[in-house]
Tab-separated table of C-alpha atoms in Angstrom:
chain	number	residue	atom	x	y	z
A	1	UNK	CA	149.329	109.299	87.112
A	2	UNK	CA	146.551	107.612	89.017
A	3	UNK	CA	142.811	108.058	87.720
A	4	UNK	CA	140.038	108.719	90.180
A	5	UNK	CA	137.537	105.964	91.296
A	6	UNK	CA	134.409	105.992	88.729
A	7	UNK	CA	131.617	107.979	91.182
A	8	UNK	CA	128.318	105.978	90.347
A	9	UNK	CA	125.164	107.092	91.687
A	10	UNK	CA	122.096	104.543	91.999
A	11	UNK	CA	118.819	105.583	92.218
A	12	UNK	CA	116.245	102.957	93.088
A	13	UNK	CA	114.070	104.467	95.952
A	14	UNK	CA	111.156	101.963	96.916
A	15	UNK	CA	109.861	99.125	97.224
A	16	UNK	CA	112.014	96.853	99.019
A	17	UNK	CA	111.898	93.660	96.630
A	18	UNK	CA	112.707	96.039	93.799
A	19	UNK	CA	115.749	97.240	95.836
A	20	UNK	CA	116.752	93.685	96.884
A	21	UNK	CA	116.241	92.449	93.006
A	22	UNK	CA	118.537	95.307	92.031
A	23	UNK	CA	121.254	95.038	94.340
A	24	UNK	CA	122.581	92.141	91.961
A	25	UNK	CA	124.064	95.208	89.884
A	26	UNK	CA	126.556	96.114	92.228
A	27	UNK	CA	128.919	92.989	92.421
A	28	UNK	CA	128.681	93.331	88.735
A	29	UNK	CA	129.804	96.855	88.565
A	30	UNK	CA	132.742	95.945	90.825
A	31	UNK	CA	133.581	93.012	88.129
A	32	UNK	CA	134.339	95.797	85.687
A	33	UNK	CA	134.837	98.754	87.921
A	34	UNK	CA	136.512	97.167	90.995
A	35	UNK	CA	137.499	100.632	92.138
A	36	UNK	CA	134.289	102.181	91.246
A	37	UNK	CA	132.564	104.161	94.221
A	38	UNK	CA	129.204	103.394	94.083
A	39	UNK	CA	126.764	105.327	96.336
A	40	UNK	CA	122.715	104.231	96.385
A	41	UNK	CA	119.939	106.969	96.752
A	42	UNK	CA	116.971	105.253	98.345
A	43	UNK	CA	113.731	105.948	100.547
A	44	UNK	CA	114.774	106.114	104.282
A	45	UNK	CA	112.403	102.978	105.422
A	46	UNK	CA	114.961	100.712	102.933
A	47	UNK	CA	117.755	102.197	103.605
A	48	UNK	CA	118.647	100.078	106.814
A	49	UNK	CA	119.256	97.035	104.374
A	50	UNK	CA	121.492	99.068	102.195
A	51	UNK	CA	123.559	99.814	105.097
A	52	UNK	CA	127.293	98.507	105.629
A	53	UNK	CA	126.899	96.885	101.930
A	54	UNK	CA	130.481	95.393	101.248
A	55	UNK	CA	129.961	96.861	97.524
A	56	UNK	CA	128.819	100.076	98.117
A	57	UNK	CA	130.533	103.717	99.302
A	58	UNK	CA	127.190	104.986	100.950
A	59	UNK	CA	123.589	105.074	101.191
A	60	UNK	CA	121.166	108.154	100.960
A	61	UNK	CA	118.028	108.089	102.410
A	62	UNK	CA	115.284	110.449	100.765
A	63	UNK	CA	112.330	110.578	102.854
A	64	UNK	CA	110.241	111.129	100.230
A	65	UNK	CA	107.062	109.239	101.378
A	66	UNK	CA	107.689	111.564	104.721
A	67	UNK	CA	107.548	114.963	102.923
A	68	UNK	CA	104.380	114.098	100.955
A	69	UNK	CA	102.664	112.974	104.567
A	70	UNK	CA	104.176	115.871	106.736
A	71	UNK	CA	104.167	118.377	103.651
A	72	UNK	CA	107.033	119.957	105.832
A	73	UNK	CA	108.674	122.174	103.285
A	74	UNK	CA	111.874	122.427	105.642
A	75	UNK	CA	112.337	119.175	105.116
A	76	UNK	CA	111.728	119.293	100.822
A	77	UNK	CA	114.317	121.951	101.554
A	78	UNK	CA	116.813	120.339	103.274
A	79	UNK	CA	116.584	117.149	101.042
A	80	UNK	CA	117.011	119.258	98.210
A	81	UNK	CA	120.273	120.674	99.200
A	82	UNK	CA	121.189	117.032	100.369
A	83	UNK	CA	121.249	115.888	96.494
A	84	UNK	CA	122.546	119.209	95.598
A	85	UNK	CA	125.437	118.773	97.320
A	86	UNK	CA	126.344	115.139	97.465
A	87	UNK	CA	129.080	115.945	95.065
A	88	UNK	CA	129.908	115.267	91.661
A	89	UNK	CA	129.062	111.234	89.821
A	90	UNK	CA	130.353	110.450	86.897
A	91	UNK	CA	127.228	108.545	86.171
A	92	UNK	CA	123.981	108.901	88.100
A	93	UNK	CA	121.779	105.424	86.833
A	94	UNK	CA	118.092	105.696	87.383
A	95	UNK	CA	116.882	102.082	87.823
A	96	UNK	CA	113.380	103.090	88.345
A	97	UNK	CA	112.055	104.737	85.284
A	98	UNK	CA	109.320	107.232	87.549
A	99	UNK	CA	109.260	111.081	87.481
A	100	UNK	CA	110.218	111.043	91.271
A	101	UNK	CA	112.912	108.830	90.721
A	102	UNK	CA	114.356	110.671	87.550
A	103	UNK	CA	113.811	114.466	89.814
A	104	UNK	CA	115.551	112.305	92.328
A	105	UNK	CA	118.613	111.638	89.922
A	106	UNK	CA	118.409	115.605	88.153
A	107	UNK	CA	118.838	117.561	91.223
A	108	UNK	CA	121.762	114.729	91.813
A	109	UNK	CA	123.184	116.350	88.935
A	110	UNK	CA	124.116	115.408	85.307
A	111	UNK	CA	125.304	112.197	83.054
A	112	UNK	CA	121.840	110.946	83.907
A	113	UNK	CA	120.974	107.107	81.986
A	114	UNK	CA	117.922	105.948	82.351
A	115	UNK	CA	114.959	104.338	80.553
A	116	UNK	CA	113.698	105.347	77.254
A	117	UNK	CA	109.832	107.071	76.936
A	118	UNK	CA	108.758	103.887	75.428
A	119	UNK	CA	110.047	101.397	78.322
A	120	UNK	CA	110.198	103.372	81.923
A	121	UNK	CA	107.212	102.954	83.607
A	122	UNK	CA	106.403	106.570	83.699
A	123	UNK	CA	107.545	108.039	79.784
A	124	UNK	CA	107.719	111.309	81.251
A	125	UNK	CA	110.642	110.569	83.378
A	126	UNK	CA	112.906	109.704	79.806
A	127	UNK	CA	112.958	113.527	79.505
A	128	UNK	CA	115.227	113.953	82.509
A	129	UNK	CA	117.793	111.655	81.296
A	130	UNK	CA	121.142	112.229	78.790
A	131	UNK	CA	120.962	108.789	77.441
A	132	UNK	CA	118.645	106.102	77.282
A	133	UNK	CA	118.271	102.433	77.090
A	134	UNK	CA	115.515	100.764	75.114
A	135	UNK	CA	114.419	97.680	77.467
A	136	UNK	CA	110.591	96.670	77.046
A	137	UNK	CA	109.198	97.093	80.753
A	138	UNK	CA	107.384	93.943	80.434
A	139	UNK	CA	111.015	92.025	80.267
A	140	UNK	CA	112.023	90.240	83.375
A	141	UNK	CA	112.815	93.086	86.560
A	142	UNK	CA	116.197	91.261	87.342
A	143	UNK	CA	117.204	91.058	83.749
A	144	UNK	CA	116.153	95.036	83.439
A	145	UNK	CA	117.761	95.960	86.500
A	146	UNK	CA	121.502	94.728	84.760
A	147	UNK	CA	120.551	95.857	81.682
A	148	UNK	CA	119.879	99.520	81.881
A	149	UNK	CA	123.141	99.348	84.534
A	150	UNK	CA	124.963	97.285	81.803
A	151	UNK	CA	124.870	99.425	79.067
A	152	UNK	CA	125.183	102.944	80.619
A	153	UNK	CA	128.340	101.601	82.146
A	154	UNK	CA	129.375	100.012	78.303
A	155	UNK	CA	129.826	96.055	79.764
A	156	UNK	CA	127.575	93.132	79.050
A	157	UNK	CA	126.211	90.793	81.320
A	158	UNK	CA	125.601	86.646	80.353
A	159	UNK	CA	122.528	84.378	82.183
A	160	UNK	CA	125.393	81.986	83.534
A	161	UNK	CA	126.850	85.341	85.432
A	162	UNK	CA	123.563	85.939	86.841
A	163	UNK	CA	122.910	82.005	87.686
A	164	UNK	CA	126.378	82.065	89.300
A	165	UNK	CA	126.291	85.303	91.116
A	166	UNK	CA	127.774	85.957	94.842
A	167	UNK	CA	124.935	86.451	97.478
A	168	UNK	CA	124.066	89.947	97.198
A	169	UNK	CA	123.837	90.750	100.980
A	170	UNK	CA	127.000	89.850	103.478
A	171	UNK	CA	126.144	87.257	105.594
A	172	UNK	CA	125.407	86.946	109.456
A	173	UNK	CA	124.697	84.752	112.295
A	174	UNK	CA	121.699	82.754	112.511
A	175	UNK	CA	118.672	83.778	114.795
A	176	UNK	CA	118.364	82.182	118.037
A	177	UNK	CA	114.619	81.090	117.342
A	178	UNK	CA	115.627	78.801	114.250
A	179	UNK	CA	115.051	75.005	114.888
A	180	UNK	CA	118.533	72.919	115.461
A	181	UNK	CA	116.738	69.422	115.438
A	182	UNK	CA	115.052	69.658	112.102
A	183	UNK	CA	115.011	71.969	108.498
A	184	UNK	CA	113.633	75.508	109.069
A	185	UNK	CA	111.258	76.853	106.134
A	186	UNK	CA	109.927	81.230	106.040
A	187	UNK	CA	106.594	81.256	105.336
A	188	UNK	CA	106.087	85.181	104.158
A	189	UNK	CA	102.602	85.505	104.694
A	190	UNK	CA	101.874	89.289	104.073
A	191	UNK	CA	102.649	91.263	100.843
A	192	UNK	CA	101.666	95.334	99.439
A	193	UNK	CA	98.091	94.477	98.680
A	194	UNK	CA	95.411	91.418	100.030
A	195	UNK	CA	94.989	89.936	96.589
A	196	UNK	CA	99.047	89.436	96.391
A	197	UNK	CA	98.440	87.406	99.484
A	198	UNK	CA	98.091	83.451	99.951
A	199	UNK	CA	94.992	82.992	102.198
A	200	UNK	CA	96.177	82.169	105.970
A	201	UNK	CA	93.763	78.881	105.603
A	202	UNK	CA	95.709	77.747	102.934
A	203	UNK	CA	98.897	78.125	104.748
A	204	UNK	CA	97.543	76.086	107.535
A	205	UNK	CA	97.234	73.401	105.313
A	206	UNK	CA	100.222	73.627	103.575
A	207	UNK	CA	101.953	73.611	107.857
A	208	UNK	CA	100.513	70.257	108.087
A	209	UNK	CA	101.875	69.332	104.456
A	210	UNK	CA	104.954	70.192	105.763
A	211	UNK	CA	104.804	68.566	109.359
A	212	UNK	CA	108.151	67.650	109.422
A	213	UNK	CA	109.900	71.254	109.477
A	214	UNK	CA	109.902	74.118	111.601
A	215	UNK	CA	107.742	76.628	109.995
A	216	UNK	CA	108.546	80.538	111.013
A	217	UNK	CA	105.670	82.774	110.392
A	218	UNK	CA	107.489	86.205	109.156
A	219	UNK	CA	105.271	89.307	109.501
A	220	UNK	CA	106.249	93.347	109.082
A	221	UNK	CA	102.256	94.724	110.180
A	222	UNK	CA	99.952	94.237	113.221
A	223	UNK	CA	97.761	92.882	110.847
A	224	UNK	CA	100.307	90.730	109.366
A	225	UNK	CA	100.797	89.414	112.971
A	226	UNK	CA	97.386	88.613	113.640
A	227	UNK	CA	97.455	86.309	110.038
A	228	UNK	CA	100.657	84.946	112.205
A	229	UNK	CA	98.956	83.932	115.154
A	230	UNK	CA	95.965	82.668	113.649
A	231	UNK	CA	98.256	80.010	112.041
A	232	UNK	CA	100.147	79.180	114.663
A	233	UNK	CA	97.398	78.339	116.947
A	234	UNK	CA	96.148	76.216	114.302
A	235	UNK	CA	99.100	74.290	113.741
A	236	UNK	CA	101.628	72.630	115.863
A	237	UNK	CA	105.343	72.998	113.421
A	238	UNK	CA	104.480	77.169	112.870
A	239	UNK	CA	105.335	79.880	115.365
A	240	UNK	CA	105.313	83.583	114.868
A	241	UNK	CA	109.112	85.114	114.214
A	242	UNK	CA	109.139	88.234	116.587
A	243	UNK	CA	109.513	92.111	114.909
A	244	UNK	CA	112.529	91.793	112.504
A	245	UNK	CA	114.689	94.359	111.573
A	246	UNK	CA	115.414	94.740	107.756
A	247	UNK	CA	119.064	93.375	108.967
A	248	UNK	CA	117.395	90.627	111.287
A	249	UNK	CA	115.246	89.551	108.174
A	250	UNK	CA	118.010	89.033	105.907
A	251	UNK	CA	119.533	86.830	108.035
A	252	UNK	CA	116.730	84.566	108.854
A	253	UNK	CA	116.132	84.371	105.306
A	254	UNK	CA	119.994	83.335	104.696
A	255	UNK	CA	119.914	80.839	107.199
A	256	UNK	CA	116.033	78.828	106.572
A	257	UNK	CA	116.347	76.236	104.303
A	258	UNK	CA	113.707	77.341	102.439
A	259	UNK	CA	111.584	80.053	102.245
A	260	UNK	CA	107.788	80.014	100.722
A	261	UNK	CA	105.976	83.668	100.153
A	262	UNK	CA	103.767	85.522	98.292
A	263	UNK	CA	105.479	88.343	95.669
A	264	UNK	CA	106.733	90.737	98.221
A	265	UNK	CA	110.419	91.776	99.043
A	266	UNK	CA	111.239	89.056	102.279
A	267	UNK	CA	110.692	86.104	99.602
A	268	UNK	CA	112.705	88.315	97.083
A	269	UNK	CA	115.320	88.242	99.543
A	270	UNK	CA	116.070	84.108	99.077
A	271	UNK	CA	116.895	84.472	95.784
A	272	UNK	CA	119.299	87.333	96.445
A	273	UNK	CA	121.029	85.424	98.855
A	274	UNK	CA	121.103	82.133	96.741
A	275	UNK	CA	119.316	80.092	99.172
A	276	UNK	CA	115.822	78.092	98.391
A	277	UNK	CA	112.386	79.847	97.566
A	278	UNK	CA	109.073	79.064	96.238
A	279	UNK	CA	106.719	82.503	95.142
A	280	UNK	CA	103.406	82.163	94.933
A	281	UNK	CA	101.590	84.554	92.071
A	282	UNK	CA	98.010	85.281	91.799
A	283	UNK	CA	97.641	88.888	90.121
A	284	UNK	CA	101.724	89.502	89.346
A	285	UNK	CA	103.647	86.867	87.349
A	286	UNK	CA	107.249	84.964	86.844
A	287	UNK	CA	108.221	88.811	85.448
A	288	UNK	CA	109.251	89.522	89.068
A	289	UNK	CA	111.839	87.071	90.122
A	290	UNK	CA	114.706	85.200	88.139
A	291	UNK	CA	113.820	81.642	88.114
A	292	UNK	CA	117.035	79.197	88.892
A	293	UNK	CA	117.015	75.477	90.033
A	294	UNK	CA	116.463	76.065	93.451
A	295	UNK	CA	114.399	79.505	93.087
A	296	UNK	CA	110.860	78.190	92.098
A	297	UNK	CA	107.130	79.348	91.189
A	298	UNK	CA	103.479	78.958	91.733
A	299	UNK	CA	101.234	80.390	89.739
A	300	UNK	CA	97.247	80.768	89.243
A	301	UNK	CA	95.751	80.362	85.667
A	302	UNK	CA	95.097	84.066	85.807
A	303	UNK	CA	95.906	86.404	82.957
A	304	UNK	CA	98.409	89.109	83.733
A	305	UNK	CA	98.524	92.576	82.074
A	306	UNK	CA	101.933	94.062	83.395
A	307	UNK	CA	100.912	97.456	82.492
A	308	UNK	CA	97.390	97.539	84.296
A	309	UNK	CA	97.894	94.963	86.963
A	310	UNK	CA	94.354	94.296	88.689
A	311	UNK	CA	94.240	94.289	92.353
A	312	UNK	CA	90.869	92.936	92.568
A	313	UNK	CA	92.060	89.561	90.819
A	314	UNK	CA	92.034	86.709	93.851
A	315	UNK	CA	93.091	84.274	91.851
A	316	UNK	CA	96.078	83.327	93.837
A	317	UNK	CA	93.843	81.118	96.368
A	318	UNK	CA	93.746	78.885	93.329
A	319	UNK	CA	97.322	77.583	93.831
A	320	UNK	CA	96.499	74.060	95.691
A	321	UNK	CA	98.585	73.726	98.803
A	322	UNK	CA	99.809	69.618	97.418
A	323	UNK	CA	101.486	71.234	94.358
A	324	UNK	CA	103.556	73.808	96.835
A	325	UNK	CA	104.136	71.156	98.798
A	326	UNK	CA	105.776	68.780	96.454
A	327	UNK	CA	108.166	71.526	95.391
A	328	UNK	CA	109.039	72.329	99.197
A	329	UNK	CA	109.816	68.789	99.652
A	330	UNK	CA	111.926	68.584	96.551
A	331	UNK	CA	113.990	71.364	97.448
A	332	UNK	CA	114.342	70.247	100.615
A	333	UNK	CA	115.638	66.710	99.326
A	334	UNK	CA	112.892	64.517	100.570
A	335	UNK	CA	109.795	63.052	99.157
């Protein structure tokens, strides 16, 4: 008699490097599940890089950030009876420990696993859940990511698996703007607040450090653009990437030999696609990315609470361009 697929829903809805860091769960679930049908709930702005996912069934987009602008109650409505009805999971896996998230994953329906009250984010969301997994939210995000998926599916997970992983993404054909003559490096200039970001003068500097390589300016706001330009015009090796599609960003990523960025989902993306990276942290730390041989930091001297991370704290403009640069070059295999 043949036994249905296990139905696993996801629920990770924002921000895009936590949806990128977490998509190293799937390939994992299909190591132990390989018939597993494993659908991802997810705002609608992130669900483009979801999309056509070898590993996953579907992808749901929950326009949540919409409803809250447009308070169109039509549209609560209709999203309500969209998880309502998207049919019966075997496991629903809340990998974002918030209230919204954990509603998100209730009006999914039931055999909830999530986060205990003393390690999701938000305690409050624990009471939503059937079971719960005791993971300190100050542990690594990649690490937390398997583990609450790890042990509400009953399978354990080692560091070589994760050093050795598959690129999470598929792959696709390079962008016509990359450099054939000489090494291509992303510089991801922007990130979700200023202090997150690496000051444009400093990454003028660290374009002339790097003389040698083409140096693509990647940019997702107007005012991330102007940063862009300023650079460029300062700089003969940089020029400005034009307006990249979640899909179109992945695959500039996959094919640079390196990329450099601040703590924001496009640097994220190197890692998940095993190809070079060096973040830069000022007010976050090392917590947010899983450090490997060819996956690299920067950090300032500045003390990081996890729990009560302070937005005013600048200290990333500490990070002196010469030590950034001597890791690029190392990664890139010259001196």
């Amino acid at each position: 008699m043949n036994q249905k697929p296990l139905r696993i829903a996801i629920v990770r809805l924002t921000a895009l490097g936590d949806i990128i860091n977490g998509t190293i769960v799937l390939q994992l679930i299909k190591k132990h599940y390989p018939k597993a049908q494993i659908e991802w709930f997810c705002e609608e702005a992130f669900a483009p890089i979801l999309q056509e996912h070898p590993d996953l069934f579907a992808v749901h987009s929950v326009p949540i950030k919409k409803i809250k602008k447009t308070k169109d109650f039509a549209l609560l409505k209709a999203t309500i009876t969209q998880l309502k009805t998207a049919g019966e999971f075997d496991k629903i896996i809340d990998m974002q420990g918030l209230i919204k998230s954990a509603v998100v994953a209730k009006f999914i329906g039931k055999n909830i696993h999530g986060f205990d009250k003393a390690s999701a984010r938000e305690p409050l969301a624990a009471w939503f859940y059937q079971t719960h997994s005791n993971i300190p939210y100050t542990n690594n995000v990649i690490t937390r990511n398997i583990d609450v998926v790890a042990e509400a599916l009953d399978f354990s997970v080692s560091d070589e698996e994760i050093l050795n992983k598959k690129p999470c993404f598929a792959s696709q054909q390079a962008p016509s703007f990359l450099a054939n003559n000489r090494k291509n490096i992303a510089l991801v200039i922007g990130a979700s607040w200023p202090s997150k970001e690496y000051p444009k003068e400093k990454f003028i500097e660290l374009c002339f450090a790097l003389e040698a390589y083409n140096c693509l300016l990647i940019w997702g706001s107007e005012r991330e653009k102007e940063m862009a330009t300023f650079i460029a015009e300062r700089t003969s090796n940089a020029i400005v990437t034009p307006k990249l599609s979640l899909r179109e960003l992945t695959a500039t990523i996959e094919h640079c030999d390196l990329t450099i960025g601040n703590d924001t989902g496009p640097t994220h993306l190197a890692w998940a696609m095993n190809r070079p990276s060096i973040t830069l942290f000022g007010p976050t730390n090392t917590r947010m990315i899983y450090q490997t041989p060819i996956n690299l930091a920067c950090e300032s001297d500045s003390p990081v609470d996890i729990n009560k991370i302070n937005k005013e704290d600048f200290s990333i403009k500490t990070i002196e361009v010469d030590e950034v640069a001597k890791k690029a070059k190392k990664l890139l295999g010259t001196k």
